Amino acid sequence: MLATRALSVLGKRAISTSVCLRGGHGVAKVEPYTLPAYFDRTENPLPDIRFVQELSAEQKSLKEKEKGSWASLSNDEKIALYRISFCKSYAEMHKGTGEWKSIVAGMLFFCGFTGFIVLWQRKFVYGDVPHTFADEYKEKELQRMLDMRINPVEGFSSNWDYENKQWKK
Amino acid sequence: MRGLLAKKLKFHLPIAFALSIVVAAAFKYTVTEPRKQAYADFYKQYDAMKEFNAMKEAGIFESVRPSGE
């Protein structure tokens, strides 16, 4: 008693759309996403509902004809009936979209953009490299490695001719 | 679908073994044997004292300095 009084405060519309706690005359509002849906998927070959829900007059007469013998249907009528029930054929479903081309293009574009950022960084952000990268220093490093006979069998020093003081031909 | 793994194994396992053995043999005879030979040849003609003196004169050691200093 008190509940219905409280509900009447909300307004008539509220009562008709919300579930009534007593008696059960109220019906819950049906959300569209709760109804059976149509979708094209290989795993679910026969969806719960037909693709075309509101049939035109022509389609209705076709559906009536379908109730008779199917041999009397022409090929075009059979295709029309298929398109009423289904949106895409299996071939259309499985066809690739070519989306990968856009994706690869976007990827490469942003890789190139990153290159610009790296170049800018190299010029404007980083300071000088250490003095050990200078050419004279590197030459001294090389000479010291040869003096120490680094990898004399198959590696570095094996390419140096110690008698003639030059790289082996 | 029954025995699918067994069927595939029967086909792929001998191939896997054969390929592995081939690769191992190829590596042995193209890499390790020449390398062993290279080391053997190097040390056959190796004069340790001569090399040591050359290194000493180059000045890389800390315990023994070149004869000049």
PDB file of C-alpha atoms in Angstrom:
ATOM      1  CA  MET A   1       0.000   0.000   0.000  1.00  0.00           C
ATOM      2  CA  LEU A   2       2.682   2.408   1.007  1.00  0.00           C
ATOM      3  CA  ALA A   3       4.852   1.198  -1.897  1.00  0.00           C
ATOM      4  CA  THR A   4       2.241   2.028  -4.538  1.00  0.00           C
ATOM      5  CA  ARG A   5       1.713   5.451  -2.894  1.00  0.00           C
ATOM      6  CA  ALA A   6       5.445   6.063  -3.102  1.00  0.00           C
ATOM      7  CA  LEU A   7       5.520   4.895  -6.709  1.00  0.00           C
ATOM      8  CA  SER A   8       2.675   7.259  -7.622  1.00  0.00           C
ATOM      9  CA  VAL A   9       4.886  10.130  -6.473  1.00  0.00           C
ATOM     10  CA  LEU A  10       7.399   9.244  -9.183  1.00  0.00           C
ATOM     11  CA  GLY A  11       4.726   9.654 -11.820  1.00  0.00           C
ATOM     12  CA  LYS A  12       2.565   7.509 -13.991  1.00  0.00           C
ATOM     13  CA  ARG A  13       5.294   6.911 -16.537  1.00  0.00           C
ATOM     14  CA  ALA A  14       7.640   5.569 -13.928  1.00  0.00           C
ATOM     15  CA  ILE A  15       5.130   2.994 -12.789  1.00  0.00           C
ATOM     16  CA  SER A  16       4.368   1.753 -16.264  1.00  0.00           C
ATOM     17  CA  THR A  17       8.039   1.292 -17.167  1.00  0.00           C
ATOM     18  CA  SER A  18       9.420   0.007 -13.868  1.00  0.00           C
ATOM     19  CA  VAL A  19       8.681  -3.410 -12.451  1.00  0.00           C
ATOM     20  CA  CYS A  20       5.697  -3.341 -10.136  1.00  0.00           C
ATOM     21  CA  LEU A  21       6.443  -5.096  -6.898  1.00  0.00           C
ATOM     22  CA  ARG A  22       2.896  -6.240  -6.345  1.00  0.00           C
ATOM     23  CA  GLY A  23       0.650  -8.259  -8.608  1.00  0.00           C
ATOM     24  CA  GLY A  24       3.137  -8.424 -11.450  1.00  0.00           C
ATOM     25  CA  HIS A  25       1.166  -6.387 -14.025  1.00  0.00           C
ATOM     26  CA  GLY A  26       4.230  -4.265 -14.795  1.00  0.00           C
ATOM     27  CA  VAL A  27       6.602  -5.353 -17.578  1.00  0.00           C
ATOM     28  CA  ALA A  28      10.308  -4.514 -17.544  1.00  0.00           C
ATOM     29  CA  LYS A  29      11.347  -2.201 -20.341  1.00  0.00           C
ATOM     30  CA  VAL A  30      12.959  -4.228 -23.094  1.00  0.00           C
ATOM     31  CA  GLU A  31      16.411  -2.920 -23.994  1.00  0.00           C
ATOM     32  CA  PRO A  32      17.419  -3.379 -27.629  1.00  0.00           C
ATOM     33  CA  TYR A  33      20.648  -5.145 -26.733  1.00  0.00           C
ATOM     34  CA  THR A  34      18.744  -7.896 -24.936  1.00  0.00           C
ATOM     35  CA  LEU A  35      16.847  -8.928 -28.049  1.00  0.00           C
ATOM     36  CA  PRO A  36      18.221 -11.583 -30.416  1.00  0.00           C
ATOM     37  CA  ALA A  37      20.662 -10.028 -32.837  1.00  0.00           C
ATOM     38  CA  TYR A  38      21.824 -10.778 -36.360  1.00  0.00           C
ATOM     39  CA  PHE A  39      25.544 -11.174 -37.037  1.00  0.00           C
ATOM     40  CA  ASP A  40      27.622 -12.779 -39.789  1.00  0.00           C
ATOM     41  CA  ARG A  41      30.042 -15.282 -38.219  1.00  0.00           C
ATOM     42  CA  THR A  42      31.392 -18.576 -39.460  1.00  0.00           C
ATOM     43  CA  GLU A  43      31.140 -20.094 -35.985  1.00  0.00           C
ATOM     44  CA  ASN A  44      27.421 -19.260 -35.762  1.00  0.00           C
ATOM     45  CA  PRO A  45      26.051 -20.159 -39.193  1.00  0.00           C
ATOM     46  CA  LEU A  46      22.347 -19.595 -38.533  1.00  0.00           C
ATOM     47  CA  PRO A  47      21.730 -16.409 -36.542  1.00  0.00           C
ATOM     48  CA  ASP A  48      18.704 -16.142 -34.276  1.00  0.00           C
ATOM     49  CA  ILE A  49      16.836 -13.719 -36.509  1.00  0.00           C
ATOM     50  CA  ARG A  50      16.422 -12.997 -40.180  1.00  0.00           C
ATOM     51  CA  PHE A  51      18.484 -10.143 -41.612  1.00  0.00           C
ATOM     52  CA  VAL A  52      15.561  -8.206 -43.073  1.00  0.00           C
ATOM     53  CA  GLN A  53      12.871  -7.825 -40.438  1.00  0.00           C
ATOM     54  CA  GLU A  54      10.311  -5.558 -42.149  1.00  0.00           C
ATOM     55  CA  LEU A  55       9.459  -7.212 -45.438  1.00  0.00           C
ATOM     56  CA  SER A  56       8.191  -5.173 -48.351  1.00  0.00           C
ATOM     57  CA  ALA A  57       5.062  -6.348 -50.143  1.00  0.00           C
ATOM     58  CA  GLU A  58       7.163  -7.977 -52.848  1.00  0.00           C
ATOM     59  CA  GLN A  59       9.239  -9.816 -50.263  1.00  0.00           C
ATOM     60  CA  LYS A  60       6.099 -10.912 -48.409  1.00  0.00           C
ATOM     61  CA  SER A  61       4.659 -12.442 -51.565  1.00  0.00           C
ATOM     62  CA  LEU A  62       8.009 -14.157 -52.161  1.00  0.00           C
ATOM     63  CA  LYS A  63       7.871 -15.649 -48.686  1.00  0.00           C
ATOM     64  CA  GLU A  64       4.388 -16.971 -49.436  1.00  0.00           C
ATOM     65  CA  LYS A  65       5.678 -18.539 -52.652  1.00  0.00           C
ATOM     66  CA  GLU A  66       8.485 -20.136 -50.644  1.00  0.00           C
ATOM     67  CA  LYS A  67       5.896 -22.135 -48.703  1.00  0.00           C
ATOM     68  CA  GLY A  68       5.054 -24.019 -51.878  1.00  0.00           C
ATOM     69  CA  SER A  69       7.336 -26.201 -53.978  1.00  0.00           C
ATOM     70  CA  TRP A  70      10.879 -24.822 -54.189  1.00  0.00           C
ATOM     71  CA  ALA A  71      11.373 -26.169 -57.712  1.00  0.00           C
ATOM     72  CA  SER A  72       9.066 -23.403 -58.946  1.00  0.00           C
ATOM     73  CA  LEU A  73      11.382 -20.693 -57.652  1.00  0.00           C
ATOM     74  CA  SER A  74      13.668 -19.024 -60.184  1.00  0.00           C
ATOM     75  CA  ASN A  75      17.357 -18.497 -59.362  1.00  0.00           C
ATOM     76  CA  ASP A  76      16.830 -14.769 -58.817  1.00  0.00           C
ATOM     77  CA  GLU A  77      14.009 -15.509 -56.375  1.00  0.00           C
ATOM     78  CA  LYS A  78      16.226 -17.966 -54.486  1.00  0.00           C
ATOM     79  CA  ILE A  79      18.953 -15.324 -54.224  1.00  0.00           C
ATOM     80  CA  ALA A  80      16.352 -12.746 -53.089  1.00  0.00           C
ATOM     81  CA  LEU A  81      15.167 -15.167 -50.396  1.00  0.00           C
ATOM     82  CA  TYR A  82      18.771 -15.716 -49.280  1.00  0.00           C
ATOM     83  CA  ARG A  83      19.365 -11.986 -49.042  1.00  0.00           C
ATOM     84  CA  ILE A  84      16.229 -11.620 -46.918  1.00  0.00           C
ATOM     85  CA  SER A  85      17.560 -14.115 -44.406  1.00  0.00           C
ATOM     86  CA  PHE A  86      21.267 -13.265 -44.546  1.00  0.00           C
ATOM     87  CA  CYS A  87      23.359 -10.151 -45.011  1.00  0.00           C
ATOM     88  CA  LYS A  88      26.647 -11.524 -46.360  1.00  0.00           C
ATOM     89  CA  SER A  89      27.459 -14.782 -48.106  1.00  0.00           C
ATOM     90  CA  TYR A  90      30.330 -16.872 -46.773  1.00  0.00           C
ATOM     91  CA  ALA A  91      32.578 -15.620 -49.548  1.00  0.00           C
ATOM     92  CA  GLU A  92      31.779 -12.018 -48.670  1.00  0.00           C
ATOM     93  CA  MET A  93      32.241 -12.753 -44.970  1.00  0.00           C
ATOM     94  CA  HIS A  94      35.699 -14.220 -45.430  1.00  0.00           C
ATOM     95  CA  LYS A  95      36.963 -11.674 -47.910  1.00  0.00           C
ATOM     96  CA  GLY A  96      39.847  -9.621 -46.545  1.00  0.00           C
ATOM     97  CA  THR A  97      39.321  -5.925 -45.976  1.00  0.00           C
ATOM     98  CA  GLY A  98      42.769  -4.738 -47.039  1.00  0.00           C
ATOM     99  CA  GLU A  99      42.959  -2.907 -43.738  1.00  0.00           C
ATOM    100  CA  TRP A 100      46.493  -4.226 -43.232  1.00  0.00           C
ATOM    101  CA  LYS A 101      47.737  -1.851 -45.914  1.00  0.00           C
ATOM    102  CA  SER A 102      46.557   1.179 -43.949  1.00  0.00           C
ATOM    103  CA  ILE A 103      48.053  -0.255 -40.785  1.00  0.00           C
ATOM    104  CA  VAL A 104      51.465  -0.900 -42.347  1.00  0.00           C
ATOM    105  CA  ALA A 105      51.376   2.533 -43.970  1.00  0.00           C
ATOM    106  CA  GLY A 106      50.625   4.172 -40.628  1.00  0.00           C
ATOM    107  CA  MET A 107      53.394   2.180 -38.927  1.00  0.00           C
ATOM    108  CA  LEU A 108      55.990   3.156 -41.512  1.00  0.00           C
ATOM    109  CA  PHE A 109      54.875   6.774 -41.404  1.00  0.00           C
ATOM    110  CA  PHE A 110      55.360   6.993 -37.669  1.00  0.00           C
ATOM    111  CA  CYS A 111      58.699   5.181 -37.917  1.00  0.00           C
ATOM    112  CA  GLY A 112      59.803   7.901 -40.332  1.00  0.00           C
ATOM    113  CA  PHE A 113      58.525  10.596 -38.007  1.00  0.00           C
ATOM    114  CA  THR A 114      60.504   9.004 -35.200  1.00  0.00           C
ATOM    115  CA  GLY A 115      63.571   9.302 -37.404  1.00  0.00           C
ATOM    116  CA  PHE A 116      63.040  13.053 -37.566  1.00  0.00           C
ATOM    117  CA  ILE A 117      62.734  13.230 -33.806  1.00  0.00           C
ATOM    118  CA  VAL A 118      65.958  11.261 -33.370  1.00  0.00           C
ATOM    119  CA  LEU A 119      67.827  13.542 -35.788  1.00  0.00           C
ATOM    120  CA  TRP A 120      66.600  16.628 -33.966  1.00  0.00           C
ATOM    121  CA  GLN A 121      67.649  15.107 -30.659  1.00  0.00           C
ATOM    122  CA  ARG A 122      71.127  14.308 -31.971  1.00  0.00           C
ATOM    123  CA  LYS A 123      71.556  17.932 -33.060  1.00  0.00           C
ATOM    124  CA  PHE A 124      69.891  19.909 -30.292  1.00  0.00           C
ATOM    125  CA  VAL A 125      69.814  17.764 -27.165  1.00  0.00           C
ATOM    126  CA  TYR A 126      72.943  15.650 -26.923  1.00  0.00           C
ATOM    127  CA  GLY A 127      76.320  17.184 -26.120  1.00  0.00           C
ATOM    128  CA  ASP A 128      79.673  16.199 -27.630  1.00  0.00           C
ATOM    129  CA  VAL A 129      80.902  12.617 -27.677  1.00  0.00           C
ATOM    130  CA  PRO A 130      83.854  11.746 -25.347  1.00  0.00           C
ATOM    131  CA  HIS A 131      87.417  12.578 -26.527  1.00  0.00           C
ATOM    132  CA  THR A 132      88.092   8.858 -26.889  1.00  0.00           C
ATOM    133  CA  PHE A 133      86.127   8.899 -30.163  1.00  0.00           C
ATOM    134  CA  ALA A 134      88.567  11.248 -31.891  1.00  0.00           C
ATOM    135  CA  ASP A 135      90.551   9.823 -34.810  1.00  0.00           C
ATOM    136  CA  GLU A 136      94.036  10.218 -33.278  1.00  0.00           C
ATOM    137  CA  TYR A 137      92.884   8.529 -30.096  1.00  0.00           C
ATOM    138  CA  LYS A 138      91.395   5.664 -32.107  1.00  0.00           C
ATOM    139  CA  GLU A 139      94.653   5.233 -34.003  1.00  0.00           C
ATOM    140  CA  LYS A 140      96.553   4.966 -30.726  1.00  0.00           C
ATOM    141  CA  GLU A 141      93.990   2.408 -29.498  1.00  0.00           C
ATOM    142  CA  LEU A 142      94.459   0.327 -32.667  1.00  0.00           C
ATOM    143  CA  GLN A 143      98.226   0.405 -32.358  1.00  0.00           C
ATOM    144  CA  ARG A 144      98.065  -0.700 -28.739  1.00  0.00           C
ATOM    145  CA  MET A 145      95.774  -3.605 -29.668  1.00  0.00           C
ATOM    146  CA  LEU A 146      98.259  -4.755 -32.300  1.00  0.00           C
ATOM    147  CA  ASP A 147     101.130  -4.412 -29.807  1.00  0.00           C
ATOM    148  CA  MET A 148      99.264  -6.604 -27.328  1.00  0.00           C
ATOM    149  CA  ARG A 149      98.703  -9.228 -30.064  1.00  0.00           C
ATOM    150  CA  ILE A 150      94.917  -9.292 -29.582  1.00  0.00           C
ATOM    151  CA  ASN A 151      93.505 -12.522 -31.143  1.00  0.00           C
ATOM    152  CA  PRO A 152      96.633 -13.442 -33.100  1.00  0.00           C
ATOM    153  CA  VAL A 153      95.387 -16.822 -34.401  1.00  0.00           C
ATOM    154  CA  GLU A 154      92.151 -16.074 -36.243  1.00  0.00           C
ATOM    155  CA  GLY A 155      91.062 -12.609 -35.153  1.00  0.00           C
ATOM    156  CA  PHE A 156      92.297  -9.046 -35.067  1.00  0.00           C
ATOM    157  CA  SER A 157      96.104  -9.323 -35.025  1.00  0.00           C
ATOM    158  CA  SER A 158      96.115 -12.244 -37.444  1.00  0.00           C
ATOM    159  CA  ASN A 159      95.347  -9.713 -40.206  1.00  0.00           C
ATOM    160  CA  TRP A 160      98.432  -7.578 -39.448  1.00  0.00           C
ATOM    161  CA  ASP A 161     101.765  -8.311 -41.075  1.00  0.00           C
ATOM    162  CA  TYR A 162     104.276  -7.599 -38.259  1.00  0.00           C
ATOM    163  CA  GLU A 163     107.340  -7.826 -40.533  1.00  0.00           C
ATOM    164  CA  ASN A 164     106.222  -5.261 -43.039  1.00  0.00           C
ATOM    165  CA  LYS A 165     104.087  -3.244 -40.604  1.00  0.00           C
ATOM    166  CA  GLN A 166     100.974  -3.236 -42.725  1.00  0.00           C
ATOM    167  CA  TRP A 167      97.700  -5.114 -43.013  1.00  0.00           C
ATOM    168  CA  LYS A 168      97.996  -8.478 -44.720  1.00  0.00           C
ATOM    169  CA  LYS A 169      96.827  -8.459 -48.298  1.00  0.00           C
TER     170      LYS A 169
ATOM    171  CA  MET B   1      41.340 -35.900 -35.032  1.00  0.00           C
ATOM    172  CA  ARG B   2      42.380 -39.002 -33.128  1.00  0.00           C
ATOM    173  CA  GLY B   3      46.067 -39.627 -32.851  1.00  0.00           C
ATOM    174  CA  LEU B   4      46.792 -36.339 -34.610  1.00  0.00           C
ATOM    175  CA  LEU B   5      49.939 -35.671 -32.572  1.00  0.00           C
ATOM    176  CA  ALA B   6      51.180 -39.229 -33.154  1.00  0.00           C
ATOM    177  CA  LYS B   7      50.645 -38.905 -36.901  1.00  0.00           C
ATOM    178  CA  LYS B   8      52.426 -35.586 -37.113  1.00  0.00           C
ATOM    179  CA  LEU B   9      55.248 -36.800 -34.892  1.00  0.00           C
ATOM    180  CA  LYS B  10      55.788 -39.861 -37.059  1.00  0.00           C
ATOM    181  CA  PHE B  11      56.301 -37.547 -39.988  1.00  0.00           C
ATOM    182  CA  HIS B  12      58.191 -34.689 -38.384  1.00  0.00           C
ATOM    183  CA  LEU B  13      60.386 -36.392 -35.782  1.00  0.00           C
ATOM    184  CA  PRO B  14      62.695 -38.278 -38.202  1.00  0.00           C
ATOM    185  CA  ILE B  15      63.033 -35.087 -40.245  1.00  0.00           C
ATOM    186  CA  ALA B  16      63.909 -33.128 -37.131  1.00  0.00           C
ATOM    187  CA  PHE B  17      66.560 -35.623 -36.085  1.00  0.00           C
ATOM    188  CA  ALA B  18      68.051 -35.846 -39.559  1.00  0.00           C
ATOM    189  CA  LEU B  19      68.213 -32.065 -39.948  1.00  0.00           C
ATOM    190  CA  SER B  20      69.803 -31.586 -36.525  1.00  0.00           C
ATOM    191  CA  ILE B  21      72.476 -34.185 -37.260  1.00  0.00           C
ATOM    192  CA  VAL B  22      73.183 -32.651 -40.658  1.00  0.00           C
ATOM    193  CA  VAL B  23      73.536 -29.176 -39.201  1.00  0.00           C
ATOM    194  CA  ALA B  24      75.810 -30.396 -36.415  1.00  0.00           C
ATOM    195  CA  ALA B  25      78.029 -32.289 -38.871  1.00  0.00           C
ATOM    196  CA  ALA B  26      78.189 -29.311 -41.209  1.00  0.00           C
ATOM    197  CA  PHE B  27      79.177 -27.006 -38.348  1.00  0.00           C
ATOM    198  CA  LYS B  28      81.856 -29.432 -37.162  1.00  0.00           C
ATOM    199  CA  TYR B  29      83.521 -29.753 -40.545  1.00  0.00           C
ATOM    200  CA  THR B  30      83.232 -26.138 -41.657  1.00  0.00           C
ATOM    201  CA  VAL B  31      83.964 -24.339 -38.387  1.00  0.00           C
ATOM    202  CA  THR B  32      85.526 -26.379 -35.589  1.00  0.00           C
ATOM    203  CA  GLU B  33      87.935 -28.511 -37.623  1.00  0.00           C
ATOM    204  CA  PRO B  34      89.432 -25.550 -39.541  1.00  0.00           C
ATOM    205  CA  ARG B  35      89.680 -23.621 -36.284  1.00  0.00           C
ATOM    206  CA  LYS B  36      91.553 -26.426 -34.566  1.00  0.00           C
ATOM    207  CA  GLN B  37      93.886 -26.669 -37.556  1.00  0.00           C
ATOM    208  CA  ALA B  38      94.493 -22.907 -37.525  1.00  0.00           C
ATOM    209  CA  TYR B  39      95.483 -22.991 -33.856  1.00  0.00           C
ATOM    210  CA  ALA B  40      97.752 -26.006 -34.409  1.00  0.00           C
ATOM    211  CA  ASP B  41      99.518 -24.309 -37.308  1.00  0.00           C
ATOM    212  CA  PHE B  42      99.937 -21.051 -35.388  1.00  0.00           C
ATOM    213  CA  TYR B  43     101.569 -22.645 -32.396  1.00  0.00           C
ATOM    214  CA  LYS B  44     103.809 -24.955 -34.439  1.00  0.00           C
ATOM    215  CA  GLN B  45     105.885 -21.950 -35.518  1.00  0.00           C
ATOM    216  CA  TYR B  46     105.388 -19.859 -32.358  1.00  0.00           C
ATOM    217  CA  ASP B  47     108.458 -18.443 -30.650  1.00  0.00           C
ATOM    218  CA  ALA B  48     107.256 -17.198 -27.261  1.00  0.00           C
ATOM    219  CA  MET B  49     110.411 -15.280 -26.310  1.00  0.00           C
ATOM    220  CA  LYS B  50     110.514 -13.420 -29.613  1.00  0.00           C
ATOM    221  CA  GLU B  51     106.897 -12.381 -29.231  1.00  0.00           C
ATOM    222  CA  PHE B  52     107.507 -11.356 -25.635  1.00  0.00           C
ATOM    223  CA  ASN B  53     110.447  -9.144 -26.566  1.00  0.00           C
ATOM    224  CA  ALA B  54     108.463  -7.535 -29.380  1.00  0.00           C
ATOM    225  CA  MET B  55     105.644  -6.770 -26.941  1.00  0.00           C
ATOM    226  CA  LYS B  56     108.103  -5.472 -24.368  1.00  0.00           C
ATOM    227  CA  GLU B  57     109.670  -3.072 -26.848  1.00  0.00           C
ATOM    228  CA  ALA B  58     106.200  -1.824 -27.807  1.00  0.00           C
ATOM    229  CA  GLY B  59     105.848  -0.707 -24.173  1.00  0.00           C
ATOM    230  CA  ILE B  60     102.588  -2.401 -23.177  1.00  0.00           C
ATOM    231  CA  PHE B  61     103.885  -4.067 -19.997  1.00  0.00           C
ATOM    232  CA  GLU B  62     103.991  -2.368 -16.642  1.00  0.00           C
ATOM    233  CA  SER B  63     106.382  -4.781 -14.864  1.00  0.00           C
ATOM    234  CA  VAL B  64     109.118  -4.705 -17.530  1.00  0.00           C
ATOM    235  CA  ARG B  65     109.728  -1.507 -19.521  1.00  0.00           C
ATOM    236  CA  PRO B  66     111.271  -1.246 -23.047  1.00  0.00           C
ATOM    237  CA  SER B  67     115.087  -1.492 -23.130  1.00  0.00           C
ATOM    238  CA  GLY B  68     115.362   2.213 -23.934  1.00  0.00           C
ATOM    239  CA  GLU B  69     114.038   3.538 -20.570  1.00  0.00           C
TER     240      GLU B  69
END
